[in-house]
mmCIF file of C-alpha atoms in Angstrom:
data_model
loop_
_atom_site.group_PDB
_atom_site.id
_atom_site.type_symbol
_atom_site.label_atom_id
_atom_site.label_comp_id
_atom_site.label_asym_id
_atom_site.label_seq_id
_atom_site.Cartn_x
_atom_site.Cartn_y
_atom_site.Cartn_z
ATOM 1 C CA MET A 1 0.010 0.131 0.038
ATOM 2 C CA PRO A 2 1.330 3.522 -0.605
ATOM 3 C CA SER A 3 3.386 5.007 2.188
ATOM 4 C CA SER A 4 1.763 8.011 3.140
ATOM 5 C CA ALA A 5 -1.541 5.833 3.468
ATOM 6 C CA VAL A 6 0.879 3.694 6.331
ATOM 7 C CA ALA A 7 1.901 6.724 7.919
ATOM 8 C CA ALA A 8 -1.745 7.353 8.758
ATOM 9 C CA SER A 9 -1.648 6.364 12.760
ATOM 10 C CA ALA A 10 -4.096 6.708 15.751
ATOM 11 C CA ALA A 11 -1.386 9.399 17.153
ATOM 12 C CA GLY A 12 -1.820 11.273 13.837
ATOM 13 C CA LEU A 13 -5.324 11.295 14.085
ATOM 14 C CA CYS A 14 -5.506 12.577 17.698
ATOM 15 C CA GLU A 15 -3.223 15.322 16.761
ATOM 16 C CA PHE A 16 -5.345 16.312 13.667
ATOM 17 C CA ILE A 17 -8.602 16.176 16.133
ATOM 18 C CA ASP A 18 -6.670 18.438 18.611
ATOM 19 C CA ALA A 19 -5.825 20.803 16.259
ATOM 20 C CA SER A 20 -9.188 21.145 14.663
ATOM 21 C CA PRO A 21 -11.934 22.206 16.832
ATOM 22 C CA SER A 22 -14.248 23.529 14.326
ATOM 23 C CA PRO A 23 -14.879 23.104 10.605
ATOM 24 C CA PHE A 24 -12.814 26.255 9.907
ATOM 25 C CA HIS A 25 -9.938 24.725 11.680
ATOM 26 C CA VAL A 26 -9.883 21.411 9.950
ATOM 27 C CA CYS A 27 -9.449 23.317 6.448
ATOM 28 C CA ARG A 28 -6.632 25.095 7.903
ATOM 29 C CA THR A 29 -5.122 21.922 9.203
ATOM 30 C CA ILE A 30 -5.676 20.110 5.812
ATOM 31 C CA ALA A 31 -4.330 23.313 3.823
ATOM 32 C CA GLU A 32 -1.238 23.499 5.979
ATOM 33 C CA ALA A 33 -0.509 19.711 5.185
ATOM 34 C CA LEU A 34 -1.029 20.140 1.391
ATOM 35 C CA GLU A 35 0.903 23.447 1.051
ATOM 36 C CA THR A 36 4.087 21.155 2.554
ATOM 37 C CA ASP A 37 3.439 19.044 -0.663
ATOM 38 C CA GLY A 38 3.534 21.900 -2.846
ATOM 39 C CA PHE A 39 -0.234 22.250 -3.204
ATOM 40 C CA VAL A 40 -1.461 26.362 -4.046
ATOM 41 C CA ARG A 41 -4.530 27.716 -2.745
ATOM 42 C CA LEU A 42 -6.502 29.218 -5.833
ATOM 43 C CA ASP A 43 -8.986 32.165 -5.472
ATOM 44 C CA GLU A 44 -12.457 31.341 -7.058
ATOM 45 C CA THR A 45 -12.858 34.710 -8.027
ATOM 46 C CA ARG A 46 -10.061 34.413 -10.303
ATOM 47 C CA ALA A 47 -8.554 32.325 -13.524
ATOM 48 C CA TRP A 48 -7.231 29.056 -12.794
ATOM 49 C CA PRO A 49 -4.025 27.802 -14.058
ATOM 50 C CA GLY A 50 -3.976 24.857 -16.578
ATOM 51 C CA THR A 51 -2.685 21.101 -16.097
ATOM 52 C CA GLY A 52 0.088 19.736 -14.113
ATOM 53 C CA GLY A 53 -0.406 21.529 -10.821
ATOM 54 C CA ARG A 54 -1.104 20.770 -7.191
ATOM 55 C CA TYR A 55 -4.193 22.921 -6.146
ATOM 56 C CA TYR A 56 -7.042 23.514 -3.535
ATOM 57 C CA ILE A 57 -9.944 25.716 -2.837
ATOM 58 C CA VAL A 58 -11.416 26.763 0.624
ATOM 59 C CA ARG A 59 -14.972 27.829 1.022
ATOM 60 C CA GLY A 60 -15.523 28.560 4.933
ATOM 61 C CA GLY A 61 -15.445 25.198 6.535
ATOM 62 C CA SER A 62 -15.595 23.537 3.346
ATOM 63 C CA LEU A 63 -12.136 22.544 0.851
ATOM 64 C CA VAL A 64 -11.762 20.661 -2.265
ATOM 65 C CA ALA A 65 -8.050 19.760 -3.526
ATOM 66 C CA TRP A 66 -6.767 18.000 -6.625
ATOM 67 C CA ALA A 67 -3.876 17.058 -8.507
ATOM 68 C CA ASP A 68 -4.237 17.499 -12.131
ATOM 69 C CA PRO A 69 -1.786 15.864 -14.552
ATOM 70 C CA GLU A 70 -1.066 16.497 -17.875
ATOM 71 C CA GLN A 71 -3.001 13.553 -19.156
ATOM 72 C CA ALA A 72 -6.053 13.453 -16.897
ATOM 73 C CA GLY A 73 -8.733 10.856 -17.256
ATOM 74 C CA PRO A 74 -11.728 11.141 -15.226
ATOM 75 C CA PHE A 75 -11.968 11.697 -11.301
ATOM 76 C CA ARG A 76 -11.813 9.669 -8.211
ATOM 77 C CA VAL A 77 -13.151 11.576 -5.615
ATOM 78 C CA VAL A 78 -13.023 10.986 -1.616
ATOM 79 C CA GLY A 79 -15.603 13.174 -0.077
ATOM 80 C CA ALA A 80 -16.127 13.569 3.853
ATOM 81 C CA HIS A 81 -17.859 16.512 6.026
ATOM 82 C CA THR A 82 -16.116 18.676 8.550
ATOM 83 C CA ASP A 83 -18.439 19.539 10.790
ATOM 84 C CA SER A 84 -19.569 17.595 14.228
ATOM 85 C CA PRO A 85 -22.530 17.941 16.581
ATOM 86 C CA ASN A 86 -21.957 20.503 19.090
ATOM 87 C CA LEU A 87 -23.228 23.497 21.391
ATOM 88 C CA ARG A 88 -23.226 26.653 19.171
ATOM 89 C CA VAL A 89 -23.189 30.553 20.584
ATOM 90 C CA LYS A 90 -26.615 32.383 20.152
ATOM 91 C CA GLN A 91 -26.543 35.812 18.318
ATOM 92 C CA HIS A 92 -27.155 37.440 21.612
ATOM 93 C CA PRO A 93 -25.651 35.417 24.171
ATOM 94 C CA ASP A 94 -25.467 37.006 27.546
ATOM 95 C CA LEU A 95 -27.779 35.641 29.828
ATOM 96 C CA THR A 96 -27.918 36.608 33.827
ATOM 97 C CA VAL A 97 -30.104 33.972 35.960
ATOM 98 C CA ALA A 98 -29.882 33.651 40.018
ATOM 99 C CA GLY A 99 -26.742 35.783 40.052
ATOM 100 C CA TRP A 100 -25.143 33.086 37.478
ATOM 101 C CA GLN A 101 -23.450 34.452 34.287
ATOM 102 C CA LEU A 102 -24.440 32.245 31.372
ATOM 103 C CA VAL A 103 -23.848 32.106 27.610
ATOM 104 C CA ARG A 104 -26.689 31.232 25.431
ATOM 105 C CA LEU A 105 -26.010 28.058 23.725
ATOM 106 C CA GLU A 106 -28.053 25.935 20.618
ATOM 107 C CA PRO A 107 -27.529 22.195 19.826
ATOM 108 C CA TYR A 108 -26.036 22.192 16.174
ATOM 109 C CA GLY A 109 -27.133 18.926 14.271
ATOM 110 C CA GLY A 110 -28.053 15.589 16.406
ATOM 111 C CA ALA A 111 -25.692 16.288 19.327
ATOM 112 C CA TRP A 112 -26.216 13.639 22.191
ATOM 113 C CA LEU A 113 -26.936 16.277 24.855
ATOM 114 C CA ASN A 114 -26.293 14.575 27.744
ATOM 115 C CA SER A 115 -22.736 13.745 26.720
ATOM 116 C CA TRP A 116 -22.021 17.663 27.016
ATOM 117 C CA LEU A 117 -22.832 18.034 30.631
ATOM 118 C CA ASP A 118 -20.231 18.612 33.154
ATOM 119 C CA ARG A 119 -17.501 19.193 30.500
ATOM 120 C CA GLU A 120 -14.873 21.764 30.388
ATOM 121 C CA LEU A 121 -15.400 23.756 27.078
ATOM 122 C CA GLY A 122 -13.507 26.018 24.915
ATOM 123 C CA ILE A 123 -14.893 28.024 22.197
ATOM 124 C CA SER A 124 -13.542 28.137 18.348
ATOM 125 C CA GLY A 125 -14.877 29.128 15.043
ATOM 126 C CA ARG A 126 -14.456 32.663 12.922
ATOM 127 C CA LEU A 127 -15.251 36.142 13.250
ATOM 128 C CA SER A 128 -16.250 38.445 10.153
ATOM 129 C CA VAL A 129 -14.063 41.839 11.193
ATOM 130 C CA ARG A 130 -14.545 45.237 9.610
ATOM 131 C CA GLU A 131 -11.107 46.447 8.160
ATOM 132 C CA GLY A 132 -11.624 50.058 6.462
ATOM 133 C CA THR A 133 -14.434 49.609 4.263
ATOM 134 C CA GLY A 134 -14.270 45.924 3.898
ATOM 135 C CA LEU A 135 -14.250 42.630 5.695
ATOM 136 C CA SER A 136 -11.779 40.209 6.932
ATOM 137 C CA GLU A 137 -11.945 36.615 8.339
ATOM 138 C CA ARG A 138 -10.398 35.935 11.748
ATOM 139 C CA LEU A 139 -10.365 32.166 13.329
ATOM 140 C CA VAL A 140 -10.806 31.827 16.756
ATOM 141 C CA ARG A 141 -9.461 29.434 19.025
ATOM 142 C CA ILE A 142 -9.614 29.523 23.091
ATOM 143 C CA ASP A 143 -8.402 26.356 24.757
ATOM 144 C CA GLU A 144 -9.095 27.644 28.300
ATOM 145 C CA PRO A 145 -11.953 26.173 30.307
ATOM 146 C CA ILE A 146 -14.147 29.117 30.653
ATOM 147 C CA LEU A 147 -17.751 27.416 29.861
ATOM 148 C CA ARG A 148 -19.407 24.524 31.548
ATOM 149 C CA VAL A 149 -22.909 22.960 31.245
ATOM 150 C CA PRO A 150 -23.684 21.488 34.746
ATOM 151 C CA GLN A 151 -26.054 18.273 35.477
ATOM 152 C CA LEU A 152 -28.940 18.901 37.789
ATOM 153 C CA ALA A 153 -28.100 17.255 41.177
ATOM 154 C CA ILE A 154 -30.119 13.592 41.290
ATOM 155 C CA HIS A 155 -31.688 14.850 44.548
ATOM 156 C CA LEU A 156 -33.544 17.691 42.223
ATOM 157 C CA SER A 157 -34.612 15.348 39.528
ATOM 158 C CA GLU A 158 -38.189 14.229 39.284
ATOM 159 C CA ASP A 159 -36.924 10.694 37.699
ATOM 160 C CA ARG A 160 -33.465 9.504 39.249
ATOM 161 C CA ARG A 161 -32.851 7.093 36.034
ATOM 162 C CA GLY A 162 -31.815 10.464 34.098
ATOM 163 C CA VAL A 163 -33.237 14.141 33.454
ATOM 164 C CA THR A 164 -34.871 14.978 29.831
ATOM 165 C CA LEU A 165 -32.726 17.794 28.529
ATOM 166 C CA ASP A 166 -34.808 21.103 27.017
ATOM 167 C CA PRO A 167 -32.696 22.103 24.449
ATOM 168 C CA GLN A 168 -33.623 25.976 25.092
ATOM 169 C CA ARG A 169 -33.305 25.763 28.637
ATOM 170 C CA HIS A 170 -30.987 23.197 29.832
ATOM 171 C CA VAL A 171 -27.804 23.664 27.757
ATOM 172 C CA ASN A 172 -26.762 27.126 28.761
ATOM 173 C CA ALA A 173 -23.205 27.507 29.750
ATOM 174 C CA ILE A 174 -21.853 29.074 33.293
ATOM 175 C CA TRP A 175 -19.133 31.389 32.735
ATOM 176 C CA GLY A 176 -19.273 33.029 35.799
ATOM 177 C CA VAL A 177 -20.887 34.968 38.515
ATOM 178 C CA GLY A 178 -21.700 38.248 39.653
ATOM 179 C CA SER A 179 -22.790 41.222 37.627
ATOM 180 C CA GLU A 180 -19.298 43.026 36.489
ATOM 181 C CA ARG A 181 -18.412 40.334 33.788
ATOM 182 C CA ALA A 182 -17.935 41.727 30.275
ATOM 183 C CA ALA A 183 -20.322 40.868 27.464
ATOM 184 C CA PHE A 184 -19.224 37.454 25.778
ATOM 185 C CA LEU A 185 -18.751 38.511 22.403
ATOM 186 C CA ASP A 186 -15.928 41.420 23.941
ATOM 187 C CA PHE A 187 -14.248 38.679 25.694
ATOM 188 C CA VAL A 188 -14.042 36.575 22.538
ATOM 189 C CA ALA A 189 -13.057 39.242 20.153
ATOM 190 C CA GLU A 190 -10.457 40.451 22.629
ATOM 191 C CA ALA A 191 -8.948 37.047 22.729
ATOM 192 C CA ALA A 192 -9.026 36.791 18.973
ATOM 193 C CA GLY A 193 -6.948 40.168 19.150
ATOM 194 C CA VAL A 194 -9.361 42.555 17.365
ATOM 195 C CA ASP A 195 -11.549 45.251 18.485
ATOM 196 C CA PRO A 196 -14.978 44.026 19.414
ATOM 197 C CA ARG A 197 -16.724 46.953 17.902
ATOM 198 C CA ALA A 198 -15.297 45.689 14.290
ATOM 199 C CA VAL A 199 -16.960 42.151 14.730
ATOM 200 C CA LEU A 200 -19.825 42.242 12.500
ATOM 201 C CA GLY A 201 -20.704 38.481 12.248
ATOM 202 C CA TRP A 202 -19.423 35.171 13.935
ATOM 203 C CA GLU A 203 -19.918 31.560 13.798
ATOM 204 C CA LEU A 204 -18.938 30.307 17.423
ATOM 205 C CA MET A 205 -19.006 26.813 19.084
ATOM 206 C CA THR A 206 -17.964 25.014 21.882
ATOM 207 C CA HIS A 207 -15.487 22.012 21.941
ATOM 208 C CA ASP A 208 -14.373 19.408 24.695
ATOM 209 C CA LEU A 209 -11.173 20.328 25.948
ATOM 210 C CA ALA A 210 -10.011 17.016 26.864
ATOM 211 C CA PRO A 211 -7.340 15.767 24.378
ATOM 212 C CA SER A 212 -7.785 12.864 22.203
ATOM 213 C CA ARG A 213 -6.061 9.718 23.355
ATOM 214 C CA VAL A 214 -4.691 6.340 22.455
ATOM 215 C CA ILE A 215 -6.076 4.118 25.247
ATOM 216 C CA GLY A 216 -7.009 0.403 26.190
ATOM 217 C CA ALA A 217 -5.007 -2.167 28.157
ATOM 218 C CA GLY A 218 -3.245 -2.968 24.405
ATOM 219 C CA ARG A 219 -3.468 0.736 23.336
ATOM 220 C CA ASP A 220 -5.625 -0.466 20.502
ATOM 221 C CA LEU A 221 -8.761 2.089 21.024
ATOM 222 C CA ILE A 222 -8.925 5.859 20.367
ATOM 223 C CA SER A 223 -11.042 8.383 22.666
ATOM 224 C CA ALA A 224 -11.602 11.591 21.281
ATOM 225 C CA PRO A 225 -14.329 14.073 20.123
ATOM 226 C CA ARG A 226 -15.356 14.613 16.727
ATOM 227 C CA LEU A 227 -14.467 11.255 15.216
ATOM 228 C CA ASP A 228 -17.547 11.634 13.119
ATOM 229 C CA ASN A 229 -16.243 12.684 10.832
ATOM 230 C CA GLN A 230 -12.789 14.173 11.296
ATOM 231 C CA GLY A 231 -11.737 10.511 11.355
ATOM 232 C CA THR A 232 -12.648 10.558 7.714
ATOM 233 C CA CYS A 233 -11.182 14.045 6.988
ATOM 234 C CA TYR A 234 -7.841 12.571 8.305
ATOM 235 C CA ALA A 235 -7.608 9.207 7.015
ATOM 236 C CA GLY A 236 -8.653 10.936 3.248
ATOM 237 C CA LEU A 237 -5.921 13.336 3.723
ATOM 238 C CA ALA A 238 -3.481 10.585 4.143
ATOM 239 C CA ALA A 239 -5.140 8.880 1.228
ATOM 240 C CA PHE A 240 -5.280 11.838 -0.970
ATOM 241 C CA ARG A 241 -1.404 12.426 -0.250
ATOM 242 C CA ALA A 242 -0.730 8.782 -0.964
ATOM 243 C CA ALA A 243 -2.524 8.941 -4.181
ATOM 244 C CA VAL A 244 -0.878 12.039 -5.444
ATOM 245 C CA GLU A 245 2.732 10.656 -4.976
ATOM 246 C CA ASN A 246 1.382 7.124 -6.527
ATOM 247 C CA PRO A 247 -0.981 8.189 -9.373
ATOM 248 C CA GLY A 248 -3.470 5.899 -10.855
ATOM 249 C CA ASP A 249 -5.477 6.619 -14.332
ATOM 250 C CA ALA A 250 -7.844 9.263 -12.511
ATOM 251 C CA VAL A 251 -7.643 12.585 -11.022
ATOM 252 C CA PRO A 252 -7.712 12.300 -7.397
ATOM 253 C CA VAL A 253 -10.007 14.842 -5.695
ATOM 254 C CA LEU A 254 -10.410 15.413 -1.912
ATOM 255 C CA ALA A 255 -13.856 17.050 -0.852
ATOM 256 C CA VAL A 256 -14.868 17.714 2.761
ATOM 257 C CA PHE A 257 -17.753 19.715 3.319
ATOM 258 C CA ASP A 258 -19.002 21.681 5.938
ATOM 259 C CA HIS A 259 -22.871 21.391 6.991
ATOM 260 C CA GLU A 260 -23.689 17.832 6.745
ATOM 261 C CA GLU A 261 -24.871 17.247 10.198
ATOM 262 C CA VAL A 262 -27.808 19.789 9.163
ATOM 263 C CA GLY A 263 -28.738 18.807 6.175
ATOM 264 C CA SER A 264 -25.823 20.164 3.566
ATOM 265 C CA GLN A 265 -28.157 22.971 2.113
ATOM 266 C CA SER A 266 -25.930 25.825 2.192
ATOM 267 C CA ASP A 267 -23.250 27.987 -0.094
ATOM 268 C CA ARG A 268 -20.399 25.001 0.785
ATOM 269 C CA GLY A 269 -22.445 22.078 1.779
ATOM 270 C CA ALA A 270 -22.625 18.929 -0.395
ATOM 271 C CA GLN A 271 -26.025 20.072 -1.571
ATOM 272 C CA SER A 272 -24.584 23.130 -3.067
ATOM 273 C CA GLU A 273 -22.882 23.617 -6.581
ATOM 274 C CA LEU A 274 -19.326 23.585 -5.061
ATOM 275 C CA LEU A 275 -18.178 20.158 -5.860
ATOM 276 C CA PRO A 276 -19.665 20.216 -9.962
ATOM 277 C CA THR A 277 -18.397 23.833 -10.196
ATOM 278 C CA VAL A 278 -14.709 22.754 -8.935
ATOM 279 C CA LEU A 279 -14.331 19.677 -11.219
ATOM 280 C CA GLU A 280 -15.947 21.658 -14.288
ATOM 281 C CA ARG A 281 -13.390 24.465 -13.906
ATOM 282 C CA ILE A 282 -10.555 21.685 -13.713
ATOM 283 C CA VAL A 283 -11.896 20.573 -17.199
ATOM 284 C CA LEU A 284 -12.303 24.119 -18.434
ATOM 285 C CA ALA A 285 -8.509 25.117 -17.280
ATOM 286 C CA ARG A 286 -6.860 22.295 -18.918
ATOM 287 C CA GLY A 287 -8.563 23.442 -22.332
ATOM 288 C CA GLY A 288 -11.532 21.333 -22.312
ATOM 289 C CA GLY A 289 -15.404 22.170 -22.903
ATOM 290 C CA ARG A 290 -18.200 21.026 -21.193
ATOM 291 C CA ALA A 291 -18.535 17.818 -23.497
ATOM 292 C CA GLU A 292 -15.166 16.873 -22.058
ATOM 293 C CA PHE A 293 -16.459 17.697 -18.362
ATOM 294 C CA LEU A 294 -19.512 15.478 -18.939
ATOM 295 C CA ALA A 295 -17.164 12.742 -20.103
ATOM 296 C CA ALA A 296 -14.998 13.053 -17.299
ATOM 297 C CA VAL A 297 -17.622 12.822 -15.131
ATOM 298 C CA ALA A 298 -19.572 9.824 -16.462
ATOM 299 C CA GLY A 299 -16.367 7.603 -16.138
ATOM 300 C CA SER A 300 -15.874 8.930 -12.331
ATOM 301 C CA VAL A 301 -16.794 7.306 -8.935
ATOM 302 C CA CYS A 302 -16.848 8.839 -5.641
ATOM 303 C CA ALA A 303 -16.449 7.345 -2.205
ATOM 304 C CA SER A 304 -18.640 9.223 0.378
ATOM 305 C CA GLY A 305 -16.711 8.867 3.958
ATOM 306 C CA ASP A 306 -18.440 8.967 6.990
ATOM 307 C CA MET A 307 -17.965 6.886 10.042
ATOM 308 C CA ALA A 308 -20.030 3.761 10.607
ATOM 309 C CA HIS A 309 -21.390 2.092 13.941
ATOM 310 C CA ALA A 310 -19.435 -0.896 15.400
ATOM 311 C CA THR A 311 -21.608 -3.141 17.106
ATOM 312 C CA HIS A 312 -21.943 -2.168 20.758
ATOM 313 C CA PRO A 313 -21.372 -4.828 23.286
ATOM 314 C CA ASN A 314 -24.073 -3.391 25.655
ATOM 315 C CA TYR A 315 -26.672 -2.887 23.082
ATOM 316 C CA PRO A 316 -25.870 -6.080 20.621
ATOM 317 C CA GLU A 317 -29.927 -6.077 19.995
ATOM 318 C CA ARG A 318 -29.903 -2.758 18.405
ATOM 319 C CA HIS A 319 -27.930 -4.046 15.435
ATOM 320 C CA GLU A 320 -28.884 -5.851 12.312
ATOM 321 C CA PRO A 321 -28.468 -9.527 13.051
ATOM 322 C CA SER A 322 -26.101 -11.264 10.746
ATOM 323 C CA HIS A 323 -24.290 -7.585 10.054
ATOM 324 C CA GLY A 324 -22.106 -7.006 13.212
ATOM 325 C CA ILE A 325 -19.127 -4.555 12.650
ATOM 326 C CA ASP A 326 -16.049 -5.159 14.453
ATOM 327 C CA ILE A 327 -13.979 -2.618 15.973
ATOM 328 C CA ASN A 328 -10.434 -3.081 14.400
ATOM 329 C CA GLY A 329 -11.809 -5.357 11.780
ATOM 330 C CA GLY A 330 -11.494 -2.934 8.879
ATOM 331 C CA PRO A 331 -13.335 -0.398 6.711
ATOM 332 C CA VAL A 332 -16.831 -0.586 6.440
ATOM 333 C CA LEU A 333 -18.958 -0.579 3.359
ATOM 334 C CA LYS A 334 -22.757 0.872 4.091
ATOM 335 C CA VAL A 335 -25.761 -0.387 2.345
ATOM 336 C CA ASN A 336 -29.219 0.872 2.420
ATOM 337 C CA GLN A 337 -32.094 -0.233 0.146
ATOM 338 C CA ASN A 338 -33.691 3.077 0.654
ATOM 339 C CA LEU A 339 -30.706 5.175 -0.388
ATOM 340 C CA ARG A 340 -29.858 6.684 3.073
ATOM 341 C CA TYR A 341 -26.587 5.673 1.632
ATOM 342 C CA ALA A 342 -25.605 5.679 -2.071
ATOM 343 C CA THR A 343 -24.196 2.407 -2.423
ATOM 344 C CA ASP A 344 -25.169 0.503 -5.553
ATOM 345 C CA ALA A 345 -23.445 -2.531 -6.703
ATOM 346 C CA VAL A 346 -20.963 -0.992 -9.108
ATOM 347 C CA GLY A 347 -19.604 1.326 -5.832
ATOM 348 C CA ALA A 348 -19.900 -1.450 -3.847
ATOM 349 C CA GLY A 349 -17.449 -3.466 -6.384
ATOM 350 C CA ALA A 350 -14.964 -0.500 -6.621
ATOM 351 C CA PHE A 351 -14.578 -0.274 -2.879
ATOM 352 C CA ALA A 352 -14.104 -3.800 -2.242
ATOM 353 C CA LEU A 353 -11.645 -3.996 -5.215
ATOM 354 C CA ALA A 354 -9.765 -1.414 -3.494
ATOM 355 C CA CYS A 355 -9.563 -3.139 0.154
ATOM 356 C CA ASP A 356 -8.283 -5.942 -1.803
ATOM 357 C CA ARG A 357 -5.810 -4.011 -3.398
ATOM 358 C CA ALA A 358 -4.557 -2.512 -0.169
ATOM 359 C CA GLY A 359 -4.829 -5.753 1.576
ATOM 360 C CA VAL A 360 -7.168 -4.689 4.261
ATOM 361 C CA PRO A 361 -10.347 -6.405 4.967
ATOM 362 C CA MET A 362 -13.757 -5.159 4.642
ATOM 363 C CA GLN A 363 -16.778 -5.305 6.475
ATOM 364 C CA ARG A 364 -20.658 -4.965 5.258
ATOM 365 C CA TYR A 365 -23.051 -2.977 7.266
ATOM 366 C CA VAL A 366 -27.152 -2.510 6.875
ATOM 367 C CA HIS A 367 -29.109 -0.877 9.591
ATOM 368 C CA ARG A 368 -31.808 -2.195 11.506
ATOM 369 C CA ALA A 369 -34.962 -2.050 9.182
ATOM 370 C CA ASP A 370 -37.218 -1.044 12.199
ATOM 371 C CA LEU A 371 -34.891 1.970 13.114
ATOM 372 C CA PRO A 372 -34.354 4.945 11.528
ATOM 373 C CA CYS A 373 -31.155 5.351 9.199
ATOM 374 C CA GLY A 374 -28.827 8.195 9.284
ATOM 375 C CA SER A 375 -27.641 9.530 6.049
ATOM 376 C CA THR A 376 -24.470 10.835 4.578
ATOM 377 C CA ILE A 377 -23.292 13.347 1.690
ATOM 378 C CA GLY A 378 -23.382 10.120 -0.371
ATOM 379 C CA PRO A 379 -26.784 10.300 -1.964
ATOM 380 C CA MET A 380 -26.729 14.208 -2.609
ATOM 381 C CA THR A 381 -23.164 13.833 -4.134
ATOM 382 C CA ALA A 382 -24.505 11.331 -6.255
ATOM 383 C CA ALA A 383 -27.382 13.322 -7.180
ATOM 384 C CA ARG A 384 -25.557 16.425 -7.728
ATOM 385 C CA THR A 385 -22.898 15.125 -9.982
ATOM 386 C CA GLY A 386 -24.191 11.709 -11.692
ATOM 387 C CA MET A 387 -21.059 9.977 -10.212
ATOM 388 C CA PRO A 388 -21.643 6.244 -9.060
ATOM 389 C CA THR A 389 -21.122 6.716 -5.152
ATOM 390 C CA VAL A 390 -19.985 4.377 -2.580
ATOM 391 C CA ASP A 391 -20.720 4.944 0.976
ATOM 392 C CA VAL A 392 -17.854 3.761 3.282
ATOM 393 C CA GLY A 393 -16.591 4.365 6.968
ATOM 394 C CA ALA A 394 -14.543 3.335 9.798
ATOM 395 C CA PRO A 395 -16.444 1.795 12.809
ATOM 396 C CA GLN A 396 -16.755 3.683 16.131
ATOM 397 C CA LEU A 397 -19.002 3.880 19.196
ATOM 398 C CA ALA A 398 -21.040 6.571 20.702
ATOM 399 C CA MET A 399 -21.667 8.691 17.535
ATOM 400 C CA HIS A 400 -22.668 12.237 17.984
ATOM 401 C CA SER A 401 -21.497 11.899 21.504
ATOM 402 C CA ALA A 402 -19.094 14.773 22.661
ATOM 403 C CA ARG A 403 -16.476 11.979 23.295
ATOM 404 C CA GLU A 404 -16.314 9.190 20.686
ATOM 405 C CA MET A 405 -14.415 5.852 20.427
ATOM 406 C CA MET A 406 -12.748 3.797 17.513
ATOM 407 C CA GLY A 407 -10.190 1.338 17.082
ATOM 408 C CA ALA A 408 -6.355 2.231 16.511
ATOM 409 C CA ALA A 409 -5.900 -0.111 13.743
ATOM 410 C CA ASP A 410 -8.587 0.981 11.920
ATOM 411 C CA VAL A 411 -7.089 4.327 11.113
ATOM 412 C CA THR A 412 -4.203 2.960 9.025
ATOM 413 C CA ALA A 413 -6.651 0.436 7.157
ATOM 414 C CA TYR A 414 -9.293 3.006 6.204
ATOM 415 C CA ALA A 415 -6.597 5.123 4.999
ATOM 416 C CA ALA A 416 -4.866 2.474 2.830
ATOM 417 C CA ALA A 417 -8.355 1.478 1.217
ATOM 418 C CA LEU A 418 -9.236 4.987 0.325
ATOM 419 C CA ALA A 419 -5.843 5.556 -0.866
ATOM 420 C CA ALA A 420 -6.326 2.487 -3.133
ATOM 421 C CA PHE A 421 -9.670 3.986 -4.303
ATOM 422 C CA LEU A 422 -8.145 7.220 -5.358
ATOM 423 C CA ALA A 423 -5.192 5.382 -7.454
ATOM 424 C CA PRO A 424 -7.023 2.868 -9.530
#
C-alpha cells in the first residue's frame, strides 16, 4: 500500500483532531498539510492555471483539493464532512439567572445532549471583522475552560434514572458569577486580538478540552471528540496525499464539506454547486469544454466517507443480525435499500476492489429495518454529480456524543483503502 497511507496512525489522528476544533480549523489543518506537499491555494474569483499542478480551494468550512496531471482521465473523489454535532453560541449570548452569568447555546445537528454536561468547554470558530470599508475573516480558538453546562443534582430530579434535557433551557453554559463580567462576544474578540466594535458576524461553537487519547490496556482504541467525521477527514487526507505521489489513471480529488450534520443545504454544503463547479473548472482550465467535462464525470466514481456504527457490546440487540461490525475489523461498506446510503453494486465493487488492493479486510453494514437510518453526503453527491457513489466508513461507538471511540488499527486500514480507491 502507498507509504503516505501507512503513515496514517492513531497518534496522527489524535493530533489532527486536537488541532481542529471547528470546521474552519479542519480546513486550515488540511491546507497546511497540503502546502507542505506543494499545493497552491486558488481564488474562486480568478482564472485558474492549466494542467500539471496541485491545487486546493477553501470556502468557509469546506475544502476541495486535486492534483491535475498533464494527461488527465476521469475523477476519483473521496468526500467527507468537516462539521460535528456540538453546542453553538446564539446571536445574543449573554444571560443572567440567579446570580450566574450564562452564555446562551443552541444544539447543532444531532448532538447527544447529555454527553455535553459537566465538561470543561472552550470556544472556536470564526469572526467576520470590519477592516476599513471591507471585511476580513479571523479564526478564533480559546482552549481555556471558560464554559461548563452543569447537570442537575440527582436529588432535584423527578426521575432518578435520568433528566430529559430541553435544548432551549438546559444547555446554556455557566462562565462566571456576579454582575461585573464583560460581554461574552467582547471577551472572544479580545482573545482573537481584534477590536470588539469591529466584529460584525460570527460562527462560534464549543469544544471539549480533554485531549484525544490512544487508550486501552493494549493501546488499541482511540477516545476523542469529533471522530464523526474528522476520522474520515484525516484518513482521506492521508489517502489523497498517497494517491498524488502514486497516481493511477484518474484525477484524485479530496472534497470535505461543512453542514452535513444539518442537511448540507448551504453555499458550501454537499448539496451546493461547490463540487460540480470545481470539477468543471478543472476541465475548463486544461482546455476542455462542457462535453469533455460531462465525459469525465461519466467515468468518475466517488467514495462518500463517513463513520460507521460498530456493534455495541452493551446493546447488541440494536444492530441488524448477521451484520455485526467489529472495531479494528477494517473499513465498512454501508448499504441501505432506501438510499439513505448511495451504495449500489458498481460502487460496492469499486470499494471492495480497493480494499483487496490495499490488503485490508472489508465489512458490510446494514441498519436495522425498524430503526431510522442516518444519512451522509453520498446520496446528494450522487444526485448532484451523476457519479456512481459508494458510502464507506470506519467503525466507531458513541456517534454524536461529545466523546467518541474507534479502533486504533482502523485508522491505517481506512486510509489505505481510500488511497487504493483514489489511485485505481
